[in-house]
mmCIF file of C-alpha atoms in Angstrom:
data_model
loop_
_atom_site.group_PDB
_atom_site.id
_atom_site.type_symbol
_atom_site.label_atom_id
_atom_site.label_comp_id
_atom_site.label_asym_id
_atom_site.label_seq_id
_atom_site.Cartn_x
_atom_site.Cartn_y
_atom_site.Cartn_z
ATOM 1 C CA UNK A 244 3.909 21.439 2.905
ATOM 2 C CA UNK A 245 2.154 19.595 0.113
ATOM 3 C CA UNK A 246 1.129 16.120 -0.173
ATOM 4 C CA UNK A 247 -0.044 13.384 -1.886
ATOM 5 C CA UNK A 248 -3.560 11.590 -0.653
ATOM 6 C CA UNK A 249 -4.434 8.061 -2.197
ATOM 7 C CA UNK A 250 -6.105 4.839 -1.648
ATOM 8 C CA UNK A 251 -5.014 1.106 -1.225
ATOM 9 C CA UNK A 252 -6.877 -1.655 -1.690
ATOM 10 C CA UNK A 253 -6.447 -5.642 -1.075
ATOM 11 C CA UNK A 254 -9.292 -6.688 -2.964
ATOM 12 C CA UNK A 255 -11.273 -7.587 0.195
ATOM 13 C CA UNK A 256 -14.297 -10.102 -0.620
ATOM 14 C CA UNK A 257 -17.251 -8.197 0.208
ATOM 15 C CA UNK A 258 -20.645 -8.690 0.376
ATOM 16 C CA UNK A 259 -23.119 -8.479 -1.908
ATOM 17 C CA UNK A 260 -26.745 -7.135 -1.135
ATOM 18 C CA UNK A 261 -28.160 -10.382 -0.500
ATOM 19 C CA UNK A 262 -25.683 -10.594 2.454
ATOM 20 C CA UNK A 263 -23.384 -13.734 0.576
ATOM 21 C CA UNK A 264 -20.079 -13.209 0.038
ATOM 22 C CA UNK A 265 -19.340 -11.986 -3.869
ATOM 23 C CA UNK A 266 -17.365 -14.300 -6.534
ATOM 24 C CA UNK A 267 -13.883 -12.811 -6.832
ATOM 25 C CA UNK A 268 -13.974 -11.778 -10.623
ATOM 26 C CA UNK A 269 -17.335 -9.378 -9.372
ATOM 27 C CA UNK A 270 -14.896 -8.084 -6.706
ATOM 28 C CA UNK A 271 -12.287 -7.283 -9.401
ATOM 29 C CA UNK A 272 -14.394 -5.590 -11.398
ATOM 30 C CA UNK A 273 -15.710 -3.561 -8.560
ATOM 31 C CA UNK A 274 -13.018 -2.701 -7.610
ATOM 32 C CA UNK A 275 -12.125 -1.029 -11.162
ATOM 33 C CA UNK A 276 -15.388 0.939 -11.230
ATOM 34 C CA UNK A 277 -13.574 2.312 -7.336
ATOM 35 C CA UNK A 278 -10.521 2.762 -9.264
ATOM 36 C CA UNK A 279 -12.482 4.641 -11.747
ATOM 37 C CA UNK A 280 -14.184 7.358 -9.025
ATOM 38 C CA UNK A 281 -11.240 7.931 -7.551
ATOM 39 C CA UNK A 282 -9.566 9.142 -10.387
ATOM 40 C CA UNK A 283 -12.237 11.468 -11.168
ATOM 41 C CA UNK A 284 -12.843 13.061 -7.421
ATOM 42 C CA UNK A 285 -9.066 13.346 -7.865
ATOM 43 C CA UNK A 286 -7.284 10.906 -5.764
ATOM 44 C CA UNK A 287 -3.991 11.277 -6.234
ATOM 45 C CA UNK A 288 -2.713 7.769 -6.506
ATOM 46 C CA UNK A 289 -4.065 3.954 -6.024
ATOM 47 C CA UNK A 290 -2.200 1.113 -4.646
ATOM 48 C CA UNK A 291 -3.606 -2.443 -4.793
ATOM 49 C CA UNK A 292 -1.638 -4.863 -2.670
ATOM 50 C CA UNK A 293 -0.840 -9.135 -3.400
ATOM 51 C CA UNK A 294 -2.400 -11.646 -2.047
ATOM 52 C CA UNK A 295 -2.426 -15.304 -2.324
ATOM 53 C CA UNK A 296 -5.448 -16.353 0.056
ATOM 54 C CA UNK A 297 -9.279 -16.681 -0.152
ATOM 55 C CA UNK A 298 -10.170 -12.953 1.750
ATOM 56 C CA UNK A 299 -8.637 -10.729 -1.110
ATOM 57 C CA UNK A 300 -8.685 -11.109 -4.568
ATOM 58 C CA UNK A 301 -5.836 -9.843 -5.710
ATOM 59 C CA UNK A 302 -2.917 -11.783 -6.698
ATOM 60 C CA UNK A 303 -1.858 -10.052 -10.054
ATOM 61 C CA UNK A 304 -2.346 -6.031 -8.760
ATOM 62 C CA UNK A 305 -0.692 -4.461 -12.308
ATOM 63 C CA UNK A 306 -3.036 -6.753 -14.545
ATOM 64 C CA UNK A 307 -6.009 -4.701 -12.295
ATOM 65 C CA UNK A 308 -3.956 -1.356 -12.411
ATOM 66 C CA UNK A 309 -3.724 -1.949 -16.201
ATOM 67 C CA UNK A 310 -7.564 -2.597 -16.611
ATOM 68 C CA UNK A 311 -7.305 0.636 -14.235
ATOM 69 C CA UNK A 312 -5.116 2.347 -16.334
ATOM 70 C CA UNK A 313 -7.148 2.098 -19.895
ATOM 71 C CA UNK A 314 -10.274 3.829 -18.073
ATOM 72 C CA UNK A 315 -8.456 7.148 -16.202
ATOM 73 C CA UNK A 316 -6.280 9.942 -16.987
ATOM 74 C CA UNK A 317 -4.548 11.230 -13.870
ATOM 75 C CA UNK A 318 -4.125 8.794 -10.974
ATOM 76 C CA UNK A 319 -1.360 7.273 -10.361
ATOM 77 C CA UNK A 320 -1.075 3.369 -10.503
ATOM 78 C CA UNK A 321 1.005 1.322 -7.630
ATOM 79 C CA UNK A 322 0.898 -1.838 -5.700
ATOM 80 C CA UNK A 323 0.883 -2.368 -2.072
ATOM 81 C CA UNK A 324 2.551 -4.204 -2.061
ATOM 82 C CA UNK A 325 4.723 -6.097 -4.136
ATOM 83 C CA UNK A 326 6.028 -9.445 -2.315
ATOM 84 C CA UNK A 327 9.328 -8.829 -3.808
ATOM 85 C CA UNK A 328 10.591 -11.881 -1.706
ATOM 86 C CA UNK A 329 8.535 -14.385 -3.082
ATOM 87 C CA UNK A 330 9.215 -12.893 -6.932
ATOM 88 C CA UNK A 331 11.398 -12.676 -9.238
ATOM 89 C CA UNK A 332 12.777 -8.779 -9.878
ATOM 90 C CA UNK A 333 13.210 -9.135 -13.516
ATOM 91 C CA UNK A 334 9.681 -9.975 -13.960
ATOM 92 C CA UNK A 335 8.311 -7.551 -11.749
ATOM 93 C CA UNK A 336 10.075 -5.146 -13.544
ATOM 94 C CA UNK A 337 8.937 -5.920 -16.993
ATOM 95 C CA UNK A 338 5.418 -6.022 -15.346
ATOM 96 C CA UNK A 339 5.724 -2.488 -14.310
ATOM 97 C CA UNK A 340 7.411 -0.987 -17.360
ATOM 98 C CA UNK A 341 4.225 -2.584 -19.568
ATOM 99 C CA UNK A 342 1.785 -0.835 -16.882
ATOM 100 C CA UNK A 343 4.456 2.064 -17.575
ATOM 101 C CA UNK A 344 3.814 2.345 -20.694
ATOM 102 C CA UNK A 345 0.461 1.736 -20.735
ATOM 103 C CA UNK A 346 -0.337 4.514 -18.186
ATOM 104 C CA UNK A 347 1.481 6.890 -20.091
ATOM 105 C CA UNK A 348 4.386 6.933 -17.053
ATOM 106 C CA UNK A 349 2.084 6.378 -14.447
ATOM 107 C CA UNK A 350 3.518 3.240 -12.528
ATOM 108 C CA UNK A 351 4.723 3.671 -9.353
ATOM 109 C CA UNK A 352 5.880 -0.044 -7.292
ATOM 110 C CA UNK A 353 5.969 -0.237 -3.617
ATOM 111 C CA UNK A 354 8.015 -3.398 -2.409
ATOM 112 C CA UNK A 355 7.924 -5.262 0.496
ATOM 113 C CA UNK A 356 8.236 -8.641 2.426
ATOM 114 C CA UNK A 357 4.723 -8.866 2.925
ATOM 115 C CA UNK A 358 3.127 -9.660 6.566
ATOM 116 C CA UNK A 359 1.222 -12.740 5.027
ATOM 117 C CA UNK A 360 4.051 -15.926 3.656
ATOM 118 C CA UNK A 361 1.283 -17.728 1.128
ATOM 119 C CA UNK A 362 3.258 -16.673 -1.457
ATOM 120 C CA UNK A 363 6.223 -18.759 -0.312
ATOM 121 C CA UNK A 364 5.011 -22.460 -0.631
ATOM 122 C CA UNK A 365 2.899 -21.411 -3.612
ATOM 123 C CA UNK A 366 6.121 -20.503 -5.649
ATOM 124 C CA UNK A 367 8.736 -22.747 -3.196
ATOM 125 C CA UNK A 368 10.672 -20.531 -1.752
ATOM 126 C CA UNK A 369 11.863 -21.668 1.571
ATOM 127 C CA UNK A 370 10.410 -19.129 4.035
ATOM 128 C CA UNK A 371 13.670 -19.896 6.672
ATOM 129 C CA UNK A 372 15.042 -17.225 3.919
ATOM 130 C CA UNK A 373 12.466 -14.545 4.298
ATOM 131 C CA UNK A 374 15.396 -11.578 5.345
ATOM 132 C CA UNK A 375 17.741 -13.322 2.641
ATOM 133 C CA UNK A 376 15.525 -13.414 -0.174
ATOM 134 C CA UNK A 377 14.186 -9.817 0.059
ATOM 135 C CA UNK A 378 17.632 -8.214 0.709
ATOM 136 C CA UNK A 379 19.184 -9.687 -2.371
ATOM 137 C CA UNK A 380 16.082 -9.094 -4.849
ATOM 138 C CA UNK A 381 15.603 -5.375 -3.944
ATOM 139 C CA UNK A 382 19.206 -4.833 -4.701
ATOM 140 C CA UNK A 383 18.940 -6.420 -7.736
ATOM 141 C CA UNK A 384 15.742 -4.403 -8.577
ATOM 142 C CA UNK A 385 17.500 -1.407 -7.603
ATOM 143 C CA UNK A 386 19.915 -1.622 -10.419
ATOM 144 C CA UNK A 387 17.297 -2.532 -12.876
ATOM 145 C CA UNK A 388 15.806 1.132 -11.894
ATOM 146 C CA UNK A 389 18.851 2.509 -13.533
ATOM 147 C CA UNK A 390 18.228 1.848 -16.436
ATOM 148 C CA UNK A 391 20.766 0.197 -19.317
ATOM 149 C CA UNK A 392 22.605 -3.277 -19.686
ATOM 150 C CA UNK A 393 22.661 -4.707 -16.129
ATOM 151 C CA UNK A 394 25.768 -7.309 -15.081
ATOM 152 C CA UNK A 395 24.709 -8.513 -11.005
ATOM 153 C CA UNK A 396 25.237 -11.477 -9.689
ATOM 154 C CA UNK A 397 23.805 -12.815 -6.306
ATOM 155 C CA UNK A 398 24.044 -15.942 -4.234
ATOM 156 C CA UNK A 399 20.372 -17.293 -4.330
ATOM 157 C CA UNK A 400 18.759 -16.162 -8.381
ATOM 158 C CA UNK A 401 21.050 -16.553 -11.917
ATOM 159 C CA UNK A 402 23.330 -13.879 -12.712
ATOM 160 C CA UNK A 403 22.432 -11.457 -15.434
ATOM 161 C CA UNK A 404 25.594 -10.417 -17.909
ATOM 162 C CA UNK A 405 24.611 -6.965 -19.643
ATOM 163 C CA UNK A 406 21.210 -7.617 -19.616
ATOM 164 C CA UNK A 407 18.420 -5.169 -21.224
ATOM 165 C CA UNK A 408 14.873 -5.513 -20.432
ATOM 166 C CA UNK A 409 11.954 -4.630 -22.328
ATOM 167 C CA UNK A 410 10.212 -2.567 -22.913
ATOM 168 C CA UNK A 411 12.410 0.227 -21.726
ATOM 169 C CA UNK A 412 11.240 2.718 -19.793
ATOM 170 C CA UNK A 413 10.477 6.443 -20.905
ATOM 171 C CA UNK A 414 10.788 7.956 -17.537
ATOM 172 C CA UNK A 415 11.398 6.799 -13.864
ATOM 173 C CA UNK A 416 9.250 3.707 -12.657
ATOM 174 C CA UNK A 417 8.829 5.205 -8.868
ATOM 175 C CA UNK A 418 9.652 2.765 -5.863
ATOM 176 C CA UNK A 419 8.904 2.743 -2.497
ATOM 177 C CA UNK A 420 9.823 0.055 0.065
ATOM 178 C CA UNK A 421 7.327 -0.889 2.574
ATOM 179 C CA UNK A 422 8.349 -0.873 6.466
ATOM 180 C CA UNK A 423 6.760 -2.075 9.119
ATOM 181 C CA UNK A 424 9.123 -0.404 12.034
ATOM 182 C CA UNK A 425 12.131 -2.254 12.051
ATOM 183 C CA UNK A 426 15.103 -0.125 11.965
ATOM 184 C CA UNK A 427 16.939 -2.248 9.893
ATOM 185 C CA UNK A 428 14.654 -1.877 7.513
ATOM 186 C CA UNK A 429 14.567 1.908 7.216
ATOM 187 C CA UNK A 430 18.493 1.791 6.822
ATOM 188 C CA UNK A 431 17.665 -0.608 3.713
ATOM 189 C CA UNK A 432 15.872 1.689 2.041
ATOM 190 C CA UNK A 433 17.592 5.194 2.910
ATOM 191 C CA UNK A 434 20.984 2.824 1.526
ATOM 192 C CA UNK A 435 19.032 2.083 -1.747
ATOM 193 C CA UNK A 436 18.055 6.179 -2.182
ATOM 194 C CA UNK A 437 14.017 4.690 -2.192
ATOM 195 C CA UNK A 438 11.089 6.285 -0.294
ATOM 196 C CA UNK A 439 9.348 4.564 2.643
ATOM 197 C CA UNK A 440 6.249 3.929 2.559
ATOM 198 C CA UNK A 441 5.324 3.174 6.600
ATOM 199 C CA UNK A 442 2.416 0.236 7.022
ATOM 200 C CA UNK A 443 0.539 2.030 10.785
ATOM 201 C CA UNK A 444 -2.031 -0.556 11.481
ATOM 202 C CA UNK A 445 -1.953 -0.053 15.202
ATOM 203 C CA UNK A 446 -1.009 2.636 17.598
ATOM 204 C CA UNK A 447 -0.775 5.907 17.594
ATOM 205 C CA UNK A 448 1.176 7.061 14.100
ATOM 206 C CA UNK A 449 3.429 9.516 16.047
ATOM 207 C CA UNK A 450 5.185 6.582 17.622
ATOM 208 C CA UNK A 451 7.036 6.112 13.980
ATOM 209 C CA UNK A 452 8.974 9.336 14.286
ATOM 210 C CA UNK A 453 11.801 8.062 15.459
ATOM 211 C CA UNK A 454 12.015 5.577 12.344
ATOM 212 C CA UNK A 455 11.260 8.607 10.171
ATOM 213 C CA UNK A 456 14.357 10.409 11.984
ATOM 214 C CA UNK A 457 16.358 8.011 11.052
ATOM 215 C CA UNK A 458 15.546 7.560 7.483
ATOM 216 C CA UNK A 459 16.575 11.243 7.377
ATOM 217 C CA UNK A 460 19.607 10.820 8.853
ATOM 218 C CA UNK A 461 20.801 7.769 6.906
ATOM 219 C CA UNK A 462 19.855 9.474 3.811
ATOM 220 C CA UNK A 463 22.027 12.126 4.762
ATOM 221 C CA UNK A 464 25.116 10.434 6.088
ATOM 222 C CA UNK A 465 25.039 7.791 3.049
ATOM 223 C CA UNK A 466 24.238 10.783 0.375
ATOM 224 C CA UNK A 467 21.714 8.658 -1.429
ATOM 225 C CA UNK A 468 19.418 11.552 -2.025
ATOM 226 C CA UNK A 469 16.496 13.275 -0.227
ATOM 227 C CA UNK A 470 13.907 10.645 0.010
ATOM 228 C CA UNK A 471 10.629 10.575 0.327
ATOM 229 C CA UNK A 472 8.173 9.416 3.448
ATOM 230 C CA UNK A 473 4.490 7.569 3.389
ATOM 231 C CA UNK A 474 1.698 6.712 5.660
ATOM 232 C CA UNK A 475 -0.100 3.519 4.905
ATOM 233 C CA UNK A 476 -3.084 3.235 7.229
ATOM 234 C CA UNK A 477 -6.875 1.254 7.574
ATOM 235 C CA UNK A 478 -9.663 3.468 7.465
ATOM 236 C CA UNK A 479 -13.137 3.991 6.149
ATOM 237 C CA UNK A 480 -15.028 7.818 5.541
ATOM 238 C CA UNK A 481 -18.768 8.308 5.619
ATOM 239 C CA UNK A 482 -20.876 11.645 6.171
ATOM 240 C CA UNK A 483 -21.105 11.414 9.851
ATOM 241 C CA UNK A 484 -18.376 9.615 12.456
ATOM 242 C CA UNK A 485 -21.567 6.976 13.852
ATOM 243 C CA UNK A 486 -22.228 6.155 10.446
ATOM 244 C CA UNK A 487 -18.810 5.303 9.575
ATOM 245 C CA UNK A 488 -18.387 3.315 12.690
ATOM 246 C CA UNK A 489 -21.807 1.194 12.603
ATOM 247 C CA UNK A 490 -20.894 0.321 8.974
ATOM 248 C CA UNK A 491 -17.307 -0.614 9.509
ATOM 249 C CA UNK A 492 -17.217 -2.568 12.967
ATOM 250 C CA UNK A 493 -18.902 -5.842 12.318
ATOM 251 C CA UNK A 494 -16.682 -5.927 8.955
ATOM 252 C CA UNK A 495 -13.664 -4.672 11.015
ATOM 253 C CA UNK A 496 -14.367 -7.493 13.680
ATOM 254 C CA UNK A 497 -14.649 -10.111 10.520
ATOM 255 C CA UNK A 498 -11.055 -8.890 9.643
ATOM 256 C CA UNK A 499 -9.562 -8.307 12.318
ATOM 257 C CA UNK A 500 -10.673 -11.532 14.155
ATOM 258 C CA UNK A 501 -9.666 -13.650 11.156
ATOM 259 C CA UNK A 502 -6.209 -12.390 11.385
ATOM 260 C CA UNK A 503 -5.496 -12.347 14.835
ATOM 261 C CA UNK A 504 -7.245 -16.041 15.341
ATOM 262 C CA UNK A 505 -4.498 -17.381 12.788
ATOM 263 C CA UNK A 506 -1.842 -14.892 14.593
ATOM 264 C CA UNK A 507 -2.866 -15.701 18.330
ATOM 265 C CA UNK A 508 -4.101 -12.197 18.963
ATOM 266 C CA UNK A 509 -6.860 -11.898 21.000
ATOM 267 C CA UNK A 510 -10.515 -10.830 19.183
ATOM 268 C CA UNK A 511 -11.362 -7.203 18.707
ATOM 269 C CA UNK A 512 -13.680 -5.637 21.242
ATOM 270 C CA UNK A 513 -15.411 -2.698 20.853
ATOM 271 C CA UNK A 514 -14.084 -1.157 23.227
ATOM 272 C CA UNK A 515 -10.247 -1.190 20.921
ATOM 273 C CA UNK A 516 -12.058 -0.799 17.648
ATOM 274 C CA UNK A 517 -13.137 2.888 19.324
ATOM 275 C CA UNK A 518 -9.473 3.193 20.765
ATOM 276 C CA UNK A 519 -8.037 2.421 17.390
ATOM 277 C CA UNK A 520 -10.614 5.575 16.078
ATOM 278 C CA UNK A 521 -9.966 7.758 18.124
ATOM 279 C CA UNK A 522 -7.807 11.058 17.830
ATOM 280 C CA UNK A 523 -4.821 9.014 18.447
ATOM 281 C CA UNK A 524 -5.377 5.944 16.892
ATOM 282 C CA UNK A 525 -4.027 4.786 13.051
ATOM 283 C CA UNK A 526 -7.537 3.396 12.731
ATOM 284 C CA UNK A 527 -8.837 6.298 10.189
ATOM 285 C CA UNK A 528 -12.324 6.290 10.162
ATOM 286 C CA UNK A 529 -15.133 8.948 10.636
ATOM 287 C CA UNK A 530 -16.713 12.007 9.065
ATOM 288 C CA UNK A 531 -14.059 13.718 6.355
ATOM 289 C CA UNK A 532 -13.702 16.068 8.823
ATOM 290 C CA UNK A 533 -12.754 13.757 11.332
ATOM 291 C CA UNK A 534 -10.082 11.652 8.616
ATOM 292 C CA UNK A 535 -9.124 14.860 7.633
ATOM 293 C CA UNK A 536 -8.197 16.088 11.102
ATOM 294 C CA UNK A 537 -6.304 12.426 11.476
ATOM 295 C CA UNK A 538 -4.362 13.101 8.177
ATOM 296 C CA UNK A 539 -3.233 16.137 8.942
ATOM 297 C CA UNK A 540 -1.950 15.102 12.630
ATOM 298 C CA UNK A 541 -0.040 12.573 10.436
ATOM 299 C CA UNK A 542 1.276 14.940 8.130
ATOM 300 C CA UNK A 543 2.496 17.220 11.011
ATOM 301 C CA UNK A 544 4.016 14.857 13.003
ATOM 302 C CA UNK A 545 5.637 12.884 10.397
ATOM 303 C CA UNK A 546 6.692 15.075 7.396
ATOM 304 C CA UNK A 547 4.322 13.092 5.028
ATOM 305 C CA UNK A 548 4.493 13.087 1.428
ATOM 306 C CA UNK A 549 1.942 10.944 0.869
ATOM 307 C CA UNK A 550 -0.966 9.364 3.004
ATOM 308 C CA UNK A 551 -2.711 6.271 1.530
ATOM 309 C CA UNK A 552 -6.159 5.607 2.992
ATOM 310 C CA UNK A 553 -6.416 1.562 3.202
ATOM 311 C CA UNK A 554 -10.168 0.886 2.247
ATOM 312 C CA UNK A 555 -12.284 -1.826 2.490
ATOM 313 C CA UNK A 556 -11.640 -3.835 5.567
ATOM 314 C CA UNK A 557 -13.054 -6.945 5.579
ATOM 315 C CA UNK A 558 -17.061 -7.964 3.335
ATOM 316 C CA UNK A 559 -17.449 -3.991 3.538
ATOM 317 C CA UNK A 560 -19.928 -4.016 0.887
ATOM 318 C CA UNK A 561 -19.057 -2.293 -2.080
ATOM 319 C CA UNK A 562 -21.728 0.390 -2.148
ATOM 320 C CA UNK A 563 -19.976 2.065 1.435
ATOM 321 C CA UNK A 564 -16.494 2.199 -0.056
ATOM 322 C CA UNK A 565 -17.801 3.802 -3.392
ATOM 323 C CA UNK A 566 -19.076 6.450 -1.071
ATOM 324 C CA UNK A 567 -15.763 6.947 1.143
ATOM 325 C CA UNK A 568 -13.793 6.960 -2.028
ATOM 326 C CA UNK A 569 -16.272 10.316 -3.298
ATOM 327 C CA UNK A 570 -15.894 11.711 0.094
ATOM 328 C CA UNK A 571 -12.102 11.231 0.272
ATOM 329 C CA UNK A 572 -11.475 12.782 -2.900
ATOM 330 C CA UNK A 573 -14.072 15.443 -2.621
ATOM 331 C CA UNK A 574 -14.085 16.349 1.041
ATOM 332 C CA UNK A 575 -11.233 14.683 2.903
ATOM 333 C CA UNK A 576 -8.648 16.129 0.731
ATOM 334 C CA UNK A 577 -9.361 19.710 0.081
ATOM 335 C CA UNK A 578 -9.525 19.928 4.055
ATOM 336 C CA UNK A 579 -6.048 18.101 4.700
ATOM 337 C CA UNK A 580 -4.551 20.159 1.628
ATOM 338 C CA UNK A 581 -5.725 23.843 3.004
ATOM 339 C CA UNK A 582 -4.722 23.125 6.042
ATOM 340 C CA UNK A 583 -1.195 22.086 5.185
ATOM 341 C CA UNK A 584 -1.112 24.816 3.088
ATOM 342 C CA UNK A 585 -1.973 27.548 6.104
ATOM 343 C CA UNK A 586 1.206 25.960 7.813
ATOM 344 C CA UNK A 587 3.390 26.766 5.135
#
């Protein structure tokens, strides 16, 4: 089997070397210099996801895929995700198309609900219509995909009456919906023909192969095509597995403790920060050879077409991601890619 390895990124704020926390335009541009290297150590794809809050600095991911985009050759250039909820699908896909275009064709979306609702009072939409609001935009989207004059009307955005949108794309804009586990949300996207892209934060990633059975199978019985599948999971990569762990877990317990105080989960120990890393855990961090082994478990168990490596959890200065990001491309990869090669 083959597959695709990349990166996603939320635009954590890190830390700079005097221990503060950086402005967010220095995190932007950091972030395009990471961007940048992983193109070169051949990463196969990076995926920058929306936020609306004060611990990422990302709110506009194509206007950083574009700056991206005018600096590389080869990667390919996707959110992660897309609110599509909280937006509106004719200007996400005009968005896209530019970064299309500008890419020379390589602009991939990846949709989604999004596990944070900022977005929702910032551009009032009522968040009582969270399931509403994303079922009727990614339809709409879908048909925008196609290509051509599109007629659709909904209940909750204006209709469009042979509309055209520009500029017009000169090859497929690739779309994957993100899923969190629900199973009505992997019948969504197998009716809508789309690849799933699967968000593992927790757990052990096996646990989703009943979801990924499913997706199959809907695919199948609704004859929407053959679909794709993707792991989207939190990690970090450094030359030995101590190393990786002593320089993610006090950033990890910054994250993690942030969320979960504003969730009602209880603080990360130790203790499940090492549970989370271990050989069963979606927590991929460690040597490459370790994140490698991880992958490839993934790969296995799942039927992966792509894994994306979530980097950057938390003030992880930028310095320690730069290096993952060489180590992904250069060492993580060629091991996950000849050993899924030996299988087949």
């Amino acid at each position: 089997m083959t597959i695709e390895l990349g990166i996603d990124h939320f635009g954590d704020v890190t830390q700079g070397p005097d221990g503060a926390l950086k402005h967010e335009g220095e995190v932007l541009r950091d972030l395009v210099e990471q961007g940048v290297l992983a193109d070169r150590v051949g990463v196969d794809a990076i995926g920058l996801g929306e936020h609306h809050r004060d611990d990422y600095a990302v709110s506009a991911p194509e206007v950083v895929l574009a700056a991206i985009a005018a600096r590389t050759e080869r990667i390919r250039l996707a959110s992660a995700v897309t609110v599509l909820s909280s937006d509106d699908p004719v200007r996400v896909f005009e968005r896209f198309s530019t970064l299309a275009a500008l890419s020379n064709g390589r602009a991939e979306v990846v949709v989604g609900r999004g596990s944070f609702t900022e977005s929702f009072p910032l551009f009032g939409y009522p968040l009582e219509q969270y399931e509403e609001l994303f079922e009727e935009k990614l339809e709409l989207f879908r048909r925008l995909l196609d290509g051509g004059p599109v007629t659709w009307q909904g209940r909750l955005r204006a209709p469009l009456q042979g509309q055209t949108l520009f500029p017009r794309l000169e090859g497929d804009l690739p779309t994957w919906v993100g899923v969190g586990g629900s199973p009505e949300s992997v019948i969504r996207t197998a009716r809508h023909g789309l690849p799933m892209m699967l968000a593992i934060i927790g757990g052990d990633p096996l646990r989703f192969r009943p979801f990924v059975d499913l997706y199959h199978r809907a695919l199948t019985e609704l004859g929407t095509g053959p679909g794709r599948v993707g792991q989207h999971s939190p990690g970090h990569v450094a030359d030995t597995d101590d190393e990786a762990k002593e320089q993610l877990w006090p950033h990890y317990r910054t994250y993690v403790g942030r969320i979960g105080a504003e969730r009602g989960w209880p603080p990360p120990t130790r203790e499940s920060f090492e549970e989370a890393a271990g050989p069963e855990g979606a927590l991929m961090v460690g040597s490459p050879e370790t994140v490698a082994n991880k992958i490839v478990r993934s790969a296995r168990g799942l039927g992966l077409d792509r894994f994306s490596l979530k980097l950057s959890q938390g003030p992880l200065p930028h310095e320690h991601t730069m290096h993952a990001i060489e180590l992904y491309g250069t060492r993580v990869a060629p091991l996950v890619r000849e050993a899924l090669a030996a299988d087949a």
